[in-house]
Amino acid sequence: MSDPAPVKAPIEVRFRGGGFAPKPRRWVGVVVFIVLITLMEIGTRIGWISALTLPKPSDVLATFGELWESGLLYKHLAPSLGRLAVGASIGATVGIGVGVLIGLFSYIRAGLVPLVAALFPIPKIALLPLFVIWFGIDEASKYALIAFGTFTPTVVATYGAVDNVDRSLIRMGQSFGLSWFSIVRKIVLPGAMPGILSGLRISLAIAIILLVAAEMLGAEYGIGAYILEAGSLYDLERLFAGVVILSLLGVILSMVIGLIERRLLGWRS
Amino acid sequence: MDIRLDAISHSYGDTEVLRDISLDVPTGRIVCLVGPSGCGKSTLLRLMGGLERPTKGRVLQLGAPPQGCLNPLTFVFQDFALLPWRTVRGNISLVLEDHGIRGARADSIISDVLARTKLSDFGHALPRQLSGGMKQRVAIARALIVNPAVMLMDEPLSALDSQTRELLMDDLVALWTRQPFTAAYVTHNLAEAVRLGHRIVVLSRRPGEIREVVEIDKPLLDRAYGDTDLESIQKHLWGLMREEARAADEELLDV
Ligand SMILES: Nc1ncnc2c1ncn2[C@@H]1O[C@H](COP(=O)(O)OP(=O)(O)OP(=O)(O)O)[C@@H](O)[C@H]1O
Ligand SMILES: [Mg+2]
């Protein structure tokens, strides 16, 4: 390359700046679902997938219709939603509260962070018998299990989010003589909100998992009880109908959080 | 209200940052603090504003703050420090809310300060929608609305490009002419110092000591971009700072 480069036709500079910026592409998710379900339907109809491996999606839909018409859907769904709502709101509220306290006070942090780290890896399902002894076989033990399972990930996400709040904004608040309470409410909490909400996404998925686990152990009605019963009878249609309900629940909760994010975090984009 | 620094010294652990600084910031004047990087200018300002305690010496307020003053010592930060989730108006009302000023009363004084800082059309914009110069104007509006006795400005214009900086300097001069405010103004830009300062304090490299205090009598309004007498003062200041800056620069390498 010691010679001066010969004059050549100009080459356009190659574009290499794209990507790394997810944009909303709503329909893609729907298409993936439709393709998968169509494949399952075709496969089971042709006999390419045996009826013992997977139920026909159309049969699952029919089971769903029966559930709806017989009123059983409501009977199973209502108690489940109640448990989820009570358990998850207790867990998330206490989790956010404790997380903020850990984020703000050195002594609370020093005392509770190791405790939370010790509690986090315990599979909460393993504690269900303990909760039954403590809170009885009724609703209370189910609430406790779900609350406990939501609590730990929420705490960790919340104090991380509080730690990440821009210190210069807090200094600004102090320099204008804002009260401690104002600084927490108007600067720390909104600043931590993105982290808290993304933590909540994970916590709520965990809450659904624990809901089913709790209901499998002792409930007459509930999605978990329904799935357990179907499973023990190897009734794949009903099993799948139950699983679909759980998935839908997950999707709906995630959409709700998405809505909250758009409302509360509109300032980000 | 004046601010007086009485033999201030400050150390972080074993590092002595400031040594025996005595200084007055008189009412209605802008005192510029210049000095090499790391000499403790920001630290001095934080001490003046009560965000930190000096290791030795005292910071004194002389006289009472003016009528209607909500926050006597008010900062304007280099990085603006605006809440990204609040609109321009929200950011300004933040500092009023704790004083119980809300609703129509807050609206009217916010509108007034927005007009003074030429932001009237942007009251409902979010910080991310604003240019750097406008963000700093919002921060200045937020500082003005509390009727500060002393404004503590830490390199308020250094995050901005030079054209915006010129424009904002004109704005500051206009604001000061309309209603003289008291300010301690940290900068490393000597042109800024000679445009805005009634008094310029040159600090030595760390540990920061006062090397010289230069008074400029020419009224702010008569100072213009590229004035010859200002340039000669600027040259003099640069002469003072040059050696310090070089030494400070080399010092940082072997820390
Ligand atoms: N909180 C702190 N803890 C320990 N050292 C600090 C702290 N704040 C500042 N320092 C040190 O004190 C010295 C002075 O810092 P300061 O920020 O006041 O300098 P400065 O004059 O504002 O510099 P610059 O021109 O870069 O803004 C620096 O050496 C810095 O490393
Ligand atoms: Mg500084």
XYZ file of C-alpha atoms and ligand atoms in Angstrom:
556
model
C 0.000 0.000 0.000
C 2.952 2.373 -0.452
C 1.757 3.511 -3.872
C -0.861 6.191 -3.912
C -4.201 4.448 -4.402
C -5.387 4.554 -8.003
C -8.470 6.646 -8.645
C -11.523 4.389 -8.626
C -15.210 4.858 -8.932
C -16.619 6.194 -5.653
C -18.055 3.556 -3.321
C -20.995 4.455 -1.207
C -20.260 4.283 2.518
C -21.806 1.109 3.881
C -24.587 1.736 6.433
C -23.738 0.066 9.716
C -25.658 2.074 12.280
C -28.973 0.201 12.580
C -30.395 -2.122 15.194
C -30.235 -2.101 19.008
C -33.412 -0.038 19.132
C -36.501 -2.232 19.549
C -39.579 -0.721 17.949
C -43.176 -1.793 18.487
C -44.167 -4.516 16.001
C -47.439 -5.700 17.473
C -48.610 -8.026 14.729
C -45.462 -10.181 14.793
C -46.403 -11.699 18.135
C -49.898 -12.515 16.877
C -48.475 -14.091 13.705
C -46.161 -16.340 15.729
C -49.124 -17.601 17.767
C -51.291 -18.173 14.696
C -48.539 -20.054 12.841
C -47.814 -22.330 15.808
C -51.468 -23.106 16.453
C -52.154 -23.732 12.763
C -49.190 -26.106 12.594
C -50.508 -27.982 15.645
C -53.994 -28.185 14.169
C -52.745 -29.441 10.795
C -50.319 -31.854 12.434
C -52.921 -33.426 14.700
C -55.486 -33.648 11.889
C -53.108 -35.357 9.480
C -51.986 -37.682 12.240
C -48.458 -36.402 11.949
C -48.703 -35.569 15.661
C -50.453 -38.333 17.619
C -53.466 -37.452 19.776
C -51.545 -38.644 22.827
C -48.771 -36.096 22.327
C -50.819 -32.985 21.757
C -54.518 -32.265 21.783
C -56.162 -30.721 18.731
C -56.310 -26.946 19.197
C -59.908 -27.002 17.953
C -60.786 -29.531 20.677
C -59.137 -27.346 23.262
C -61.251 -24.477 21.999
C -64.359 -26.640 22.269
C -63.436 -27.571 25.856
C -63.047 -23.915 26.502
C -66.528 -23.287 25.114
C -67.985 -25.944 27.403
C -66.201 -24.441 30.356
C -67.708 -21.108 29.518
C -71.211 -22.378 28.966
C -71.341 -24.533 32.078
C -70.301 -21.563 34.182
C -67.323 -23.574 35.439
C -64.905 -21.083 33.928
C -66.160 -18.378 36.239
C -66.193 -20.769 39.171
C -62.523 -21.602 38.663
C -61.306 -18.231 37.507
C -62.915 -16.040 40.179
C -61.168 -17.563 43.214
C -57.872 -17.715 41.322
C -58.028 -14.060 40.369
C -58.934 -13.174 43.928
C -55.931 -15.069 45.313
C -53.647 -13.552 42.739
C -54.901 -10.028 43.405
C -54.672 -10.261 47.190
C -51.374 -12.153 47.331
C -49.589 -10.162 44.650
C -50.720 -6.781 45.956
C -49.582 -7.600 49.477
C -46.247 -8.898 48.198
C -45.652 -6.036 45.784
C -46.689 -3.312 48.238
C -44.583 -4.620 51.085
C -41.765 -5.339 48.624
C -41.740 -1.811 47.235
C -41.964 -0.364 50.740
C -39.104 -2.437 52.117
C -37.066 -1.886 48.926
C -37.387 1.887 49.271
C -36.406 1.715 52.944
C -33.351 -0.399 52.051
C -32.495 2.124 49.368
C -32.757 5.068 51.766
C -31.407 3.936 55.145
C -27.960 2.468 55.700
C -28.907 0.461 58.779
C -31.953 -1.082 57.198
C -29.843 -1.917 54.167
C -27.107 -3.502 56.246
C -29.669 -5.493 58.203
C -32.026 -6.620 55.458
C -29.974 -7.114 52.295
C -28.345 -10.333 53.570
C -31.731 -11.543 54.763
C -33.313 -10.918 51.375
C -30.382 -12.618 49.679
C -30.951 -15.621 51.927
C -34.689 -15.723 51.189
C -34.481 -15.147 47.444
C -33.152 -18.548 46.330
C -35.561 -20.586 48.488
C -38.109 -22.226 46.186
C -41.228 -20.811 47.769
C -43.238 -23.858 46.737
C -41.147 -25.899 49.139
C -42.440 -23.724 51.962
C -46.104 -24.387 51.197
C -46.482 -27.058 53.928
C -44.975 -24.593 56.379
C -47.460 -21.931 55.331
C -50.297 -24.409 55.700
C -49.192 -25.032 59.292
C -48.845 -21.311 59.990
C -51.899 -19.973 58.206
C -54.204 -22.984 57.849
C -55.258 -24.836 54.730
C -57.608 -22.028 53.635
C -57.062 -18.929 51.623
C -54.588 -17.344 54.038
C -51.796 -19.813 53.280
C -52.286 -19.263 49.536
C -52.147 -15.489 49.963
C -49.020 -15.877 52.056
C -47.274 -18.065 49.487
C -48.040 -15.716 46.601
C -47.189 -12.639 48.650
C -43.882 -14.101 49.781
C -42.979 -15.139 46.246
C -43.700 -11.653 44.864
C -42.020 -9.919 47.764
C -38.402 -10.992 47.240
C -37.957 -10.082 43.557
C -39.821 -6.801 44.138
C -37.517 -5.843 47.021
C -34.395 -6.551 44.993
C -35.661 -4.649 41.950
C -36.837 -1.711 44.075
C -33.684 -1.069 46.052
C -31.625 -1.433 42.898
C -33.867 1.138 41.254
C -33.567 3.517 44.221
C -29.776 3.146 44.132
C -29.820 4.148 40.493
C -31.690 7.404 41.003
C -29.495 10.255 39.837
C -27.806 11.643 42.986
C -27.438 15.064 41.414
C -31.243 15.366 41.331
C -31.391 14.576 45.034
C -28.673 17.193 45.730
C -30.749 19.629 43.720
C -33.779 18.904 45.890
C -31.732 19.446 49.036
C -30.229 22.653 47.688
C -33.736 24.060 47.234
C -34.613 23.124 50.790
C -37.219 20.490 49.904
C -38.306 18.398 52.858
C -37.072 14.840 53.175
C -40.534 13.569 52.423
C -40.849 15.711 49.293
C -37.507 14.480 48.020
C -38.583 10.873 48.452
C -42.003 11.400 46.900
C -41.106 13.743 44.065
C -37.570 12.720 43.164
C -36.663 9.263 44.493
C -39.897 7.415 43.742
C -40.467 8.720 40.202
C -36.792 8.200 39.446
C -36.992 4.603 40.656
C -40.276 3.901 38.872
C -38.805 2.410 35.664
C -36.814 -0.142 37.664
C -39.737 -0.895 39.981
C -42.094 -1.561 37.088
C -39.731 -3.848 35.237
C -39.210 -5.727 38.507
C -42.983 -5.984 38.854
C -43.221 -7.733 35.497
C -41.071 -10.549 36.832
C -42.758 -10.606 40.221
C -46.216 -10.980 38.713
C -45.170 -13.871 36.481
C -43.789 -15.558 39.596
C -47.087 -14.831 41.345
C -48.993 -16.756 38.649
C -46.651 -19.724 38.959
C -47.120 -19.777 42.721
C -50.874 -19.363 42.408
C -51.087 -22.638 40.523
C -48.734 -24.357 42.931
C -50.810 -23.234 45.899
C -54.052 -24.347 44.307
C -52.672 -27.739 43.419
C -52.193 -28.479 47.064
C -55.621 -27.884 48.389
C -58.364 -26.049 46.611
C -61.709 -27.144 45.320
C -61.933 -24.435 42.717
C -59.190 -22.535 40.933
C -57.227 -22.820 37.705
C -54.548 -24.820 39.471
C -57.088 -27.308 40.856
C -58.647 -27.600 37.414
C -55.286 -28.318 35.771
C -54.336 -30.820 38.449
C -57.598 -32.712 38.028
C -57.256 -32.766 34.233
C -53.654 -33.898 34.518
C -54.433 -36.800 36.819
C -57.042 -38.000 34.312
C -54.684 -37.449 31.375
C -57.375 -35.239 29.880
C -55.093 -33.271 27.577
C -57.826 -30.995 26.186
C -58.754 -29.739 29.622
C -55.125 -29.568 30.709
C -54.359 -27.370 27.736
C -57.455 -25.265 28.255
C -56.187 -24.559 31.771
C -52.697 -23.790 30.582
C -54.066 -21.403 27.937
C -55.967 -19.540 30.650
C -52.723 -19.108 32.610
C -50.898 -17.866 29.534
C -53.678 -15.416 28.791
C -53.506 -14.222 32.370
C -49.774 -13.654 31.962
C -50.249 -11.769 28.708
C -52.978 -9.591 30.196
C -50.930 -8.735 33.283
C -47.947 -7.876 31.126
C -50.171 -5.659 28.979
C -51.510 -3.914 32.057
C -47.963 -3.171 33.185
C -47.194 -1.954 29.676
C -50.143 0.441 29.950
C -48.991 1.672 33.356
C -45.492 2.163 31.959
C -46.838 4.204 29.091
C -48.849 6.338 31.500
C -46.151 6.824 34.123
C -42.990 6.687 32.031
C -44.117 8.656 28.997
C -41.332 11.125 29.789
C -38.682 8.576 28.811
C -39.195 7.906 25.130
C -27.455 39.717 52.070
C -23.719 39.119 51.749
C -21.837 35.859 52.069
C -18.538 35.834 53.866
C -16.055 32.978 53.855
C -13.964 33.140 56.988
C -10.653 31.253 56.677
C -12.124 28.180 55.037
C -9.990 25.051 54.717
C -11.264 21.733 53.525
C -9.857 18.233 53.121
C -11.213 14.951 51.852
C -9.380 12.390 53.946
C -5.702 13.154 53.426
C -6.238 15.313 50.360
C -6.227 18.971 51.226
C -8.514 20.653 48.722
C -8.899 24.227 49.955
C -6.560 26.231 52.181
C -7.408 29.342 54.138
C -9.906 30.991 51.813
C -11.377 34.287 52.992
C -13.726 35.978 50.601
C -16.763 38.261 50.466
C -19.625 38.006 48.028
C -21.317 41.419 48.336
C -24.977 42.009 47.582
C -25.829 42.698 43.974
C -22.453 41.631 42.596
C -21.265 38.656 40.634
C -18.088 37.107 41.976
C -16.404 34.733 39.559
C -14.204 31.925 40.815
C -11.623 30.681 38.335
C -8.844 28.192 38.787
C -7.306 25.075 37.312
C -9.227 21.856 37.141
C -9.520 20.069 40.478
C -8.543 23.074 42.595
C -11.722 22.895 44.633
C -14.050 25.416 42.984
C -17.079 23.174 43.100
C -16.206 22.174 46.633
C -16.052 25.830 47.651
C -19.477 26.422 46.148
C -20.961 23.403 47.937
C -19.518 24.755 51.193
C -21.097 28.141 50.525
C -24.456 26.523 49.841
C -24.420 24.330 52.918
C -24.270 21.055 51.004
C -21.010 20.250 52.789
C -19.310 21.305 56.033
C -15.873 22.917 55.891
C -13.114 21.151 57.816
C -11.986 24.518 59.170
C -13.414 28.007 59.063
C -16.957 29.300 58.731
C -19.375 30.407 56.061
C -21.328 33.438 57.265
C -24.446 35.179 56.058
C -24.352 38.922 56.657
C -27.692 40.659 56.823
C -31.146 39.315 56.153
C -32.293 37.753 52.902
C -34.595 39.970 50.811
C -38.368 40.063 51.250
C -40.147 37.072 49.764
C -36.991 35.024 49.567
C -37.847 31.322 49.695
C -34.367 29.836 49.464
C -31.518 32.231 50.264
C -28.695 30.129 48.783
C -29.745 28.705 45.447
C -27.698 26.571 43.072
C -27.595 26.490 39.304
C -25.898 23.256 38.302
C -23.665 22.499 35.356
C -25.780 19.480 34.365
C -29.062 21.445 34.808
C -30.513 18.888 37.289
C -34.033 19.043 35.851
C -36.475 16.268 36.686
C -36.996 14.491 33.357
C -40.532 13.427 34.315
C -41.776 16.934 34.944
C -42.582 19.595 32.377
C -40.844 22.955 32.432
C -43.627 24.348 34.588
C -43.577 21.259 36.797
C -39.858 21.596 37.342
C -40.277 25.182 38.425
C -43.310 24.553 40.595
C -41.345 21.781 42.358
C -39.462 24.365 44.376
C -42.643 26.308 45.228
C -44.782 23.386 46.363
C -42.959 22.934 49.656
C -43.707 26.564 50.484
C -47.398 26.000 49.930
C -47.485 28.052 46.738
C -49.836 26.252 44.371
C -52.680 26.798 41.968
C -53.374 30.183 40.449
C -50.789 31.989 42.554
C -48.037 29.600 41.460
C -49.218 29.804 37.848
C -48.937 33.537 37.718
C -45.441 33.760 39.185
C -44.273 30.864 37.022
C -45.604 32.613 33.928
C -43.792 35.743 34.997
C -40.445 33.993 35.441
C -40.883 32.092 32.174
C -41.408 35.399 30.398
C -38.266 36.800 32.003
C -36.226 33.819 30.784
C -37.886 33.751 27.342
C -39.482 30.371 27.897
C -43.154 31.329 27.743
C -43.886 29.019 24.816
C -42.259 25.991 26.413
C -44.077 25.712 29.725
C -45.530 22.323 28.871
C -42.465 20.812 27.207
C -40.517 18.011 28.838
C -36.771 18.491 29.422
C -35.862 15.954 26.751
C -37.585 18.113 24.161
C -35.405 21.118 24.962
C -31.957 22.090 23.724
C -29.124 22.454 26.221
C -29.418 26.227 26.285
C -33.125 26.078 27.000
C -32.608 23.508 29.750
C -30.168 25.830 31.452
C -32.648 28.693 31.078
C -35.221 26.521 32.845
C -32.720 25.888 35.628
C -32.080 29.631 35.861
C -35.823 30.297 35.935
C -36.174 27.752 38.726
C -33.421 29.529 40.641
C -34.896 32.991 40.085
C -38.389 32.053 41.211
C -37.312 31.466 44.809
C -35.946 35.016 44.977
C -32.505 33.878 46.063
C -30.270 36.097 48.134
C -27.230 34.519 46.494
C -27.078 32.356 43.400
C -24.378 29.709 43.420
C -23.613 28.858 39.823
C -21.252 25.966 39.093
C -20.070 26.224 35.497
C -23.630 26.870 34.365
C -22.649 27.359 30.747
C -19.909 24.783 30.231
C -22.213 22.072 28.920
C -23.312 24.384 26.113
C -21.821 25.196 22.725
C -20.080 28.531 22.378
C -22.858 30.305 20.460
C -25.481 29.300 22.995
C -23.096 30.367 25.709
C -22.794 33.858 24.212
C -26.577 34.158 24.005
C -27.072 32.981 27.563
C -24.418 35.367 28.812
C -26.391 38.187 27.195
C -29.502 36.836 28.914
C -27.750 36.774 32.277
C -26.529 40.329 31.787
C -30.072 41.416 30.878
C -31.494 39.668 33.935
C -28.881 41.234 36.181
C -29.454 44.702 34.704
C -33.172 44.403 35.237
C -32.753 43.305 38.795
C -29.213 42.932 40.140
C -28.738 39.540 41.745
C -25.875 38.303 43.882
C -23.926 35.380 42.550
C -20.870 33.242 43.089
C -20.081 32.029 39.616
C -17.609 29.204 39.048
C -16.141 28.889 35.597
C -13.002 27.758 33.873
C -13.783 29.990 30.931
C -11.945 33.296 31.381
C -14.019 35.042 28.712
C -17.115 34.253 30.745
C -15.437 35.532 33.895
C -14.543 38.921 32.412
C -17.985 39.314 30.827
C -19.991 38.568 33.959
C -17.748 39.150 36.953
C -17.584 42.299 39.030
C -14.865 40.575 40.950
C -12.754 37.675 39.750
C -11.055 35.409 42.244
C -8.173 33.353 40.901
C -7.446 30.180 42.811
C -4.164 28.283 42.743
C -3.947 24.589 41.987
C -4.872 22.124 44.706
C -4.851 22.882 47.583
C -6.774 25.914 46.353
C -5.605 29.238 47.766
C -6.539 32.714 46.581
C -3.817 33.889 44.206
C -5.309 37.181 43.204
C -8.573 39.098 43.228
C -9.270 41.244 40.170
C -11.986 43.897 40.251
C -13.612 45.014 37.002
C -15.458 48.321 37.297
C -16.901 48.477 33.811
C -20.708 48.033 33.986
C -21.907 44.654 32.728
C -24.106 46.224 30.077
C -21.168 48.045 28.491
C -19.063 44.929 28.197
C -19.160 43.331 24.798
C -17.736 40.359 22.973
C -14.080 41.125 22.188
C -13.625 44.383 24.191
C -9.935 45.299 24.246
C -9.733 46.232 27.929
C -11.520 43.028 28.867
C -9.144 41.087 26.683
C -6.147 42.535 28.457
C -7.653 41.515 31.805
C -8.313 38.092 30.379
C -4.664 37.881 29.271
C -3.545 38.860 32.714
C -5.746 36.151 34.240
C -4.450 33.572 31.819
C -0.914 34.560 32.733
C -1.758 33.847 36.368
C -3.416 30.563 35.606
C -1.143 29.184 32.934
C 1.578 27.805 35.190
C -0.964 26.547 37.720
C -2.979 24.828 35.050
C 0.063 23.115 33.600
C 1.290 22.013 37.011
C -2.200 20.800 37.950
C -2.437 18.891 34.717
C 0.847 17.115 35.343
C -0.027 16.445 38.956
C -3.107 14.509 37.969
C -0.974 12.145 35.908
C 0.939 10.778 38.879
C -1.958 10.561 41.318
N -16.744 13.920 47.702
C -15.425 13.902 47.494
N -14.653 12.975 48.086
C -13.306 12.949 47.888
N -12.643 13.799 47.096
C -13.352 14.743 46.466
C -14.775 14.840 46.614
N -15.215 15.862 45.860
C -14.129 16.375 45.265
N -13.014 15.712 45.624
C -11.634 16.040 45.205
O -11.411 17.361 45.566
C -10.700 18.053 44.568
C -11.447 19.292 44.156
O -12.652 18.925 43.519
P -13.640 19.998 42.903
O -14.704 19.258 42.202
O -14.053 20.946 43.944
O -12.711 20.734 41.864
P -13.092 21.786 40.753
O -12.199 22.940 40.951
O -14.552 22.032 40.756
O -12.672 21.010 39.444
P -13.297 21.102 37.987
O -12.729 22.310 37.355
O -12.785 19.852 37.345
O -14.776 21.135 38.127
C -10.504 17.073 43.438
O -9.185 16.585 43.509
C -11.482 15.968 43.717
O -10.943 14.748 43.313
Mg -16.217 21.530 39.380
